[in-house]
Amino acid sequence: MQTIITDSPEEAAEILNAGNVVAFPTETVYGLGACICHPEAVKHIFIAKGRPSDNPLIVHVADTGQIGDVAVGLNEYAVKLIERFFPGPLTVVLQKNPHVPDSVTAGLDTVGVRCPSDPVAHEFLRRACCPVAAPSANISGIPSSTNWETVYKDLAGKISCILRGNPSKIGLESTIVDCTGPVPLLLRTGAVTLEQLQEVVPETIPATHTEKNVVPKSPGLKYPHYAPAASIVLIRHGETVTAAPHSAYIGREEPPKGISIAKSCRSLEEYGKELFSFFRQCDAEGIRVIYCELPENCGLGRAIRDRLQRAAGE
Ligand code: AMP
Ligand code: MG
């Protein structure tokens, strides 16, 4: 299959509307999209990524007016969260509209809905003939793509088109909040923080591991994620390490002596933005061990910790 690379949201949407799979930029990570009205294209997403079919896809809308096409029966706090955080890096899990095919939601009666704020994503989604189901545009299990070059590396020849945009501004996948229960349940952390959610709905709570193990509320969380080929070693505050040969460092502290590549970040925002592309750079350069600063468990630090701990297999 030939993969067309284009800068034009219009051309990419035409290819999408013809029933094909198209990768597109968003502010979180690059997405791999198919119109939900083209079930064959939706199936092709799972094949191209090697994604287990019981892992549901997030549906992307161009604006809040489209939410009614994919979800029904929104409660009061869901409306508040949507009003405050859409468009942006928040996915809300809602009761699904029966029009949404089961292949999108992996048979669940709920659907994850997001409205990206990236202007190129917006132009693309606005021209799509219906809402767009899209997981992250990477081979399952490895770090998400935050620039079009890594999408090309993973998926060239397997998908019809890549809409080329800027590198993702945030670099971490969206925050996911289950809005179908009595209170909002934080299923996955991201750039919309627990603290920000609680400012709008104080009852918001993080899903505990026990809950996830009994009923996987967010099926994708049970799979290994974000792991580069190199081993990940987490450095807790105040800890010092002796660098192994062919090793690398990312974080806000002074890098250990003797490492081959370092990414020094000035802020948590920069750390989040650079994390996945650094993992991929390290793999391309044959790095064996990546030392990563483990940030404190609050604000954006909670999302970075989550990705690091999963990548480290903790
Ligand atoms: P990705 O787009 O690759 O970041 O993966 C999407 C994530 O959203 C996975 O962890 C899914 O399990 C989760 N997800 C999508 N739809 C739902 C849903 N209806 N309920 C709970 N989690 C969902
Ligand atoms: Mg993913």
Coordinates of C-alpha atoms and ligand atoms in Angstrom, one line a residue:
M1 CA 0.0 0.0 0.0
Q2 CA 1.3 3.4 -0.9
T3 CA 1.3 5.9 2.0
I4 CA 0.6 9.5 0.8
I5 CA 2.2 12.2 2.9
T6 CA 0.4 15.5 2.8
D7 CA 0.3 18.9 4.6
S8 CA -3.3 19.4 3.5
P9 CA -6.1 18.6 5.9
E10 CA -8.5 18.8 3.0
E11 CA -6.6 16.1 1.0
A12 CA -6.2 13.9 4.1
A13 CA -10.0 14.2 4.9
E14 CA -10.8 13.2 1.3
I15 CA -8.7 10.0 1.6
L16 CA -10.4 9.3 5.0
N17 CA -13.9 9.9 3.7
A18 CA -13.2 7.3 0.9
G19 CA -12.9 4.7 3.6
N20 CA -9.2 4.7 4.4
V21 CA -7.0 5.0 7.4
V22 CA -5.2 8.3 7.9
A23 CA -2.7 9.4 10.6
F24 CA -3.1 12.9 11.8
P25 CA -1.4 15.3 14.3
T26 CA -3.0 16.3 17.6
E27 CA -1.7 18.2 20.7
T28 CA -1.4 15.0 22.7
V29 CA 0.2 12.4 20.3
Y30 CA -0.4 11.5 16.6
G31 CA -3.7 9.6 16.0
L32 CA -4.5 6.9 13.5
G33 CA -8.0 7.6 12.3
A34 CA -10.9 6.0 10.5
C35 CA -14.5 7.4 10.1
I36 CA -16.8 5.5 12.4
C37 CA -19.2 5.1 9.4
H38 CA -16.5 3.0 7.6
P39 CA -16.3 -0.2 9.8
E40 CA -13.8 -1.9 7.4
A41 CA -11.5 1.1 7.9
V42 CA -11.9 0.8 11.6
K43 CA -10.9 -2.9 11.5
H44 CA -7.9 -1.9 9.5
I45 CA -6.6 0.3 12.3
F46 CA -6.4 -2.8 14.6
I47 CA -4.5 -4.7 11.8
A48 CA -2.1 -1.9 11.0
K49 CA -1.2 -1.3 14.7
G50 CA -1.3 -4.9 15.8
R51 CA -3.8 -3.8 18.4
P52 CA -5.8 -6.3 20.4
S53 CA -9.4 -6.1 19.3
D54 CA -10.7 -5.8 22.9
N55 CA -9.0 -2.5 23.3
P56 CA -11.5 0.3 22.4
L57 CA -10.8 3.3 20.3
I58 CA -11.4 7.0 21.3
V59 CA -13.8 8.8 19.0
H60 CA -12.6 12.3 17.9
V61 CA -15.1 15.1 17.2
A62 CA -14.5 18.5 15.5
D63 CA -16.6 20.3 18.1
T64 CA -19.0 19.8 21.0
G65 CA -22.0 19.8 18.6
Q66 CA -20.9 16.4 17.4
I67 CA -21.0 14.7 20.8
G68 CA -24.7 13.8 20.4
D69 CA -23.7 11.7 17.3
V70 CA -21.6 9.3 19.4
A71 CA -23.0 9.5 23.0
V72 CA -26.3 9.8 24.9
G73 CA -27.5 10.7 28.4
L74 CA -24.7 13.0 29.6
N75 CA -25.0 13.8 33.3
E76 CA -24.4 17.2 34.9
Y77 CA -20.8 16.7 35.8
A78 CA -19.9 15.4 32.3
V79 CA -21.3 18.6 30.8
K80 CA -19.2 20.7 33.3
L81 CA -16.0 18.8 32.3
I82 CA -16.8 19.2 28.6
E83 CA -17.5 22.9 29.0
R84 CA -14.2 23.5 30.8
F85 CA -11.8 21.2 29.0
F86 CA -13.1 20.8 25.4
P87 CA -11.3 21.3 23.0
G88 CA -8.2 19.9 24.7
P89 CA -6.3 16.8 26.1
L90 CA -9.3 15.3 27.9
T91 CA -11.3 12.1 26.9
V92 CA -14.6 11.6 28.6
V93 CA -16.2 8.1 28.7
L94 CA -19.9 8.4 28.1
Q95 CA -22.9 6.1 27.4
K96 CA -22.6 5.2 23.7
N97 CA -25.0 6.1 21.0
P98 CA -26.2 2.9 19.3
H99 CA -25.0 4.3 16.0
V100 CA -21.4 3.8 17.1
P101 CA -20.2 0.3 15.8
D102 CA -19.1 -2.3 18.4
S103 CA -15.8 -2.6 16.6
V104 CA -15.0 1.0 17.8
T105 CA -15.9 0.4 21.4
A106 CA -14.8 -3.3 21.6
G107 CA -18.3 -4.3 22.5
L108 CA -18.6 -1.9 25.5
D109 CA -21.8 0.1 26.0
T110 CA -19.6 3.2 26.6
V111 CA -17.5 5.4 24.3
G112 CA -14.5 7.6 24.9
V113 CA -14.9 11.0 23.2
R114 CA -12.3 13.7 22.6
C115 CA -12.2 17.0 20.8
P116 CA -8.6 18.0 20.0
S117 CA -7.5 21.6 20.2
D118 CA -4.7 21.3 17.6
P119 CA -5.7 23.5 14.6
V120 CA -4.6 21.0 11.9
A121 CA -6.6 18.2 13.7
H122 CA -9.6 20.5 13.9
E123 CA -9.5 21.3 10.1
F124 CA -9.1 17.6 9.4
L125 CA -12.0 16.5 11.7
R126 CA -14.2 19.3 10.4
R127 CA -13.9 18.0 6.9
A128 CA -14.4 14.3 7.9
C129 CA -17.8 12.9 6.9
C130 CA -18.4 11.7 10.5
P131 CA -16.6 11.4 13.9
V132 CA -13.2 9.7 13.7
A133 CA -12.1 6.7 15.8
A134 CA -8.4 7.0 16.5
P135 CA -5.9 5.3 18.8
S136 CA -2.3 6.5 19.0
A137 CA -0.4 6.2 15.7
N138 CA 2.2 3.6 16.7
I139 CA 2.7 -0.1 16.6
S140 CA 1.0 -1.5 19.8
G141 CA 3.1 -1.6 22.9
I142 CA 5.9 0.8 21.9
P143 CA 6.0 4.6 22.7
S144 CA 3.3 6.7 21.0
S145 CA 4.4 8.9 18.0
T146 CA 4.7 12.6 18.7
N147 CA 5.9 13.6 15.3
W148 CA 5.1 12.5 11.7
E149 CA 8.5 10.9 11.1
T150 CA 8.0 8.2 13.7
V151 CA 4.5 7.6 12.4
Y152 CA 6.1 7.0 9.0
K153 CA 8.7 4.7 10.5
D154 CA 6.0 2.5 12.2
L155 CA 3.2 2.6 9.6
A156 CA 4.5 3.4 6.1
G157 CA 3.0 0.9 3.6
K158 CA 0.3 -0.1 6.1
I159 CA -1.9 3.0 6.0
S160 CA -3.2 5.2 3.2
C161 CA -2.1 8.7 4.3
I162 CA -0.1 10.7 6.9
L163 CA -1.3 14.3 7.5
R164 CA 2.0 16.0 8.3
G165 CA 1.8 18.6 11.1
N166 CA 4.1 19.9 13.8
P167 CA 5.4 17.7 16.7
S168 CA 2.7 17.3 19.4
K169 CA 2.8 20.1 21.9
I170 CA 2.0 17.9 24.9
G171 CA 3.5 14.6 23.9
L172 CA 1.5 12.5 26.3
E173 CA -1.8 10.7 25.6
S174 CA -5.1 12.3 26.8
T175 CA -6.4 12.2 30.3
I176 CA -9.3 9.7 30.4
V177 CA -12.3 10.2 32.8
D178 CA -15.1 7.8 33.1
C179 CA -18.3 9.9 33.4
T180 CA -20.8 7.1 33.5
G181 CA -20.8 6.5 37.3
P182 CA -22.0 8.6 40.3
V183 CA -18.6 10.5 40.4
P184 CA -15.9 11.1 37.7
L185 CA -13.3 8.4 37.8
L186 CA -9.8 9.2 36.5
L187 CA -8.8 6.2 34.3
R188 CA -5.6 7.6 32.7
T189 CA -3.6 10.6 33.7
G190 CA -2.6 13.2 31.2
A191 CA -2.1 16.9 30.7
V192 CA -5.5 17.7 32.3
T193 CA -4.5 17.0 35.9
L194 CA -6.4 15.4 38.7
E195 CA -6.2 18.8 40.5
Q196 CA -7.7 20.6 37.5
L197 CA -10.5 18.1 37.3
Q198 CA -11.2 18.5 41.0
E199 CA -11.4 22.2 40.6
V200 CA -14.5 21.7 38.3
V201 CA -15.9 18.5 40.0
P202 CA -14.4 18.1 43.5
E203 CA -15.7 14.5 43.8
T204 CA -13.4 13.3 41.0
I205 CA -11.3 10.3 42.2
P206 CA -8.5 8.2 40.6
A207 CA -9.4 4.6 39.6
T208 CA -7.5 2.3 42.0
H209 CA -5.5 -0.6 40.8
T210 CA -7.8 -3.0 42.6
E211 CA -10.8 -1.7 40.7
K212 CA -8.9 -2.0 37.4
N213 CA -8.0 -5.6 38.2
V214 CA -11.5 -6.7 39.0
V215 CA -13.2 -5.0 36.1
P216 CA -10.8 -3.4 33.6
K217 CA -12.6 -0.1 33.3
S218 CA -10.2 1.1 30.6
P219 CA -9.3 -2.2 28.8
G220 CA -6.1 -0.8 27.3
L221 CA -4.5 -0.3 30.6
K222 CA -4.0 -4.0 31.1
Y223 CA -1.6 -4.2 28.1
P224 CA 2.1 -3.3 28.3
H225 CA 2.7 0.2 27.0
Y226 CA 5.1 2.9 26.1
A227 CA 8.2 0.6 26.3
P228 CA 11.3 1.3 24.3
A229 CA 13.7 -1.6 23.5
A230 CA 16.2 -0.1 26.0
S231 CA 15.7 -0.9 29.7
I232 CA 14.2 2.0 31.8
V233 CA 15.8 2.8 35.2
L234 CA 13.9 5.3 37.3
I235 CA 15.8 7.7 39.5
R236 CA 14.0 8.8 42.6
H237 CA 14.7 12.2 44.1
G238 CA 18.1 12.4 45.7
E239 CA 19.3 9.1 44.3
T240 CA 22.6 8.9 42.4
V241 CA 23.5 6.2 39.8
T242 CA 26.6 5.0 38.1
A243 CA 26.0 5.0 34.4
A244 CA 26.1 1.7 32.5
P245 CA 27.8 1.6 29.1
H246 CA 25.6 2.9 26.2
S247 CA 23.2 4.6 28.5
A248 CA 21.1 7.8 28.3
Y249 CA 19.3 10.2 30.7
I250 CA 16.1 12.3 30.6
G251 CA 14.9 14.6 33.3
R252 CA 15.3 17.9 35.1
E253 CA 18.3 17.0 37.2
E254 CA 22.0 17.0 36.4
P255 CA 22.6 13.9 34.2
P256 CA 24.8 11.1 35.7
K257 CA 28.5 11.2 34.5
G258 CA 29.5 9.0 31.6
I259 CA 26.2 8.7 29.8
S260 CA 26.1 8.8 26.0
I261 CA 23.0 11.0 25.4
A262 CA 21.2 13.4 27.8
K263 CA 17.9 15.3 27.4
S264 CA 17.9 18.0 30.1
C265 CA 14.4 19.4 30.6
R266 CA 13.6 22.8 32.2
S267 CA 10.1 22.0 33.2
L268 CA 7.6 19.1 33.5
E269 CA 5.9 20.3 30.4
E270 CA 9.1 19.9 28.4
Y271 CA 9.7 16.5 30.0
G272 CA 6.3 15.3 28.9
K273 CA 6.7 16.7 25.4
E274 CA 10.2 15.1 24.9
L275 CA 9.7 11.8 26.6
F276 CA 8.5 9.5 23.8
S277 CA 10.6 11.0 21.1
F278 CA 13.6 10.6 23.3
F279 CA 12.8 6.9 23.9
R280 CA 12.6 6.4 20.2
Q281 CA 15.9 8.4 19.6
C282 CA 17.6 6.2 22.2
D283 CA 16.4 3.0 20.4
A284 CA 17.6 4.3 17.0
E285 CA 21.0 5.0 18.5
G286 CA 21.4 1.5 20.2
I287 CA 21.2 2.8 23.8
R288 CA 20.8 -0.1 26.3
V289 CA 19.7 1.7 29.5
I290 CA 17.7 5.0 29.8
Y291 CA 17.8 6.7 33.3
C292 CA 14.7 8.7 33.9
E293 CA 14.0 11.2 36.6
L294 CA 10.8 10.1 38.5
P295 CA 8.9 13.3 39.2
E296 CA 6.7 13.9 42.2
N297 CA 3.2 12.4 42.1
C298 CA 1.2 15.6 41.5
G299 CA 0.1 17.8 38.6
L300 CA 1.6 16.8 35.3
G301 CA 4.2 14.7 37.2
R302 CA 1.4 12.1 37.8
A303 CA 1.1 11.5 34.1
I304 CA 4.8 11.4 33.5
R305 CA 5.3 8.9 36.4
D306 CA 2.5 6.7 35.0
R307 CA 4.1 6.4 31.6
L308 CA 7.6 5.9 33.1
Q309 CA 6.4 3.2 35.5
R310 CA 4.6 1.4 32.7
A311 CA 7.6 1.7 30.4
A312 CA 9.8 0.2 33.3
G313 CA 7.3 -2.6 33.7
E314 CA 6.5 -1.6 37.4
Ligands
AMP1 P1 -4.8 5.1 22.8 O1 -5.7 5.9 21.9 O2 -3.9 4.2 22.1 O3 -4.2 6.0 23.8 O4 -5.8 4.2 23.7 C1 -7.0 4.6 24.1 C2 -7.2 4.3 25.5 O5 -8.6 4.6 25.8 C3 -7.1 2.8 25.9 O6 -6.5 2.6 27.1 C4 -8.6 2.4 26.0 O7 -8.8 1.3 26.8 C5 -9.3 3.6 26.5 N1 -10.7 3.7 26.1 C6 -11.2 3.9 24.9 N2 -12.6 3.8 25.0 C7 -12.9 3.5 26.3 C8 -14.1 3.3 27.0 N3 -15.3 3.3 26.4 N4 -14.0 3.0 28.3 C9 -12.9 3.0 28.9 N5 -11.7 3.2 28.3 C10 -11.7 3.4 27.0
MG2 MG -1.8 3.9 22.4

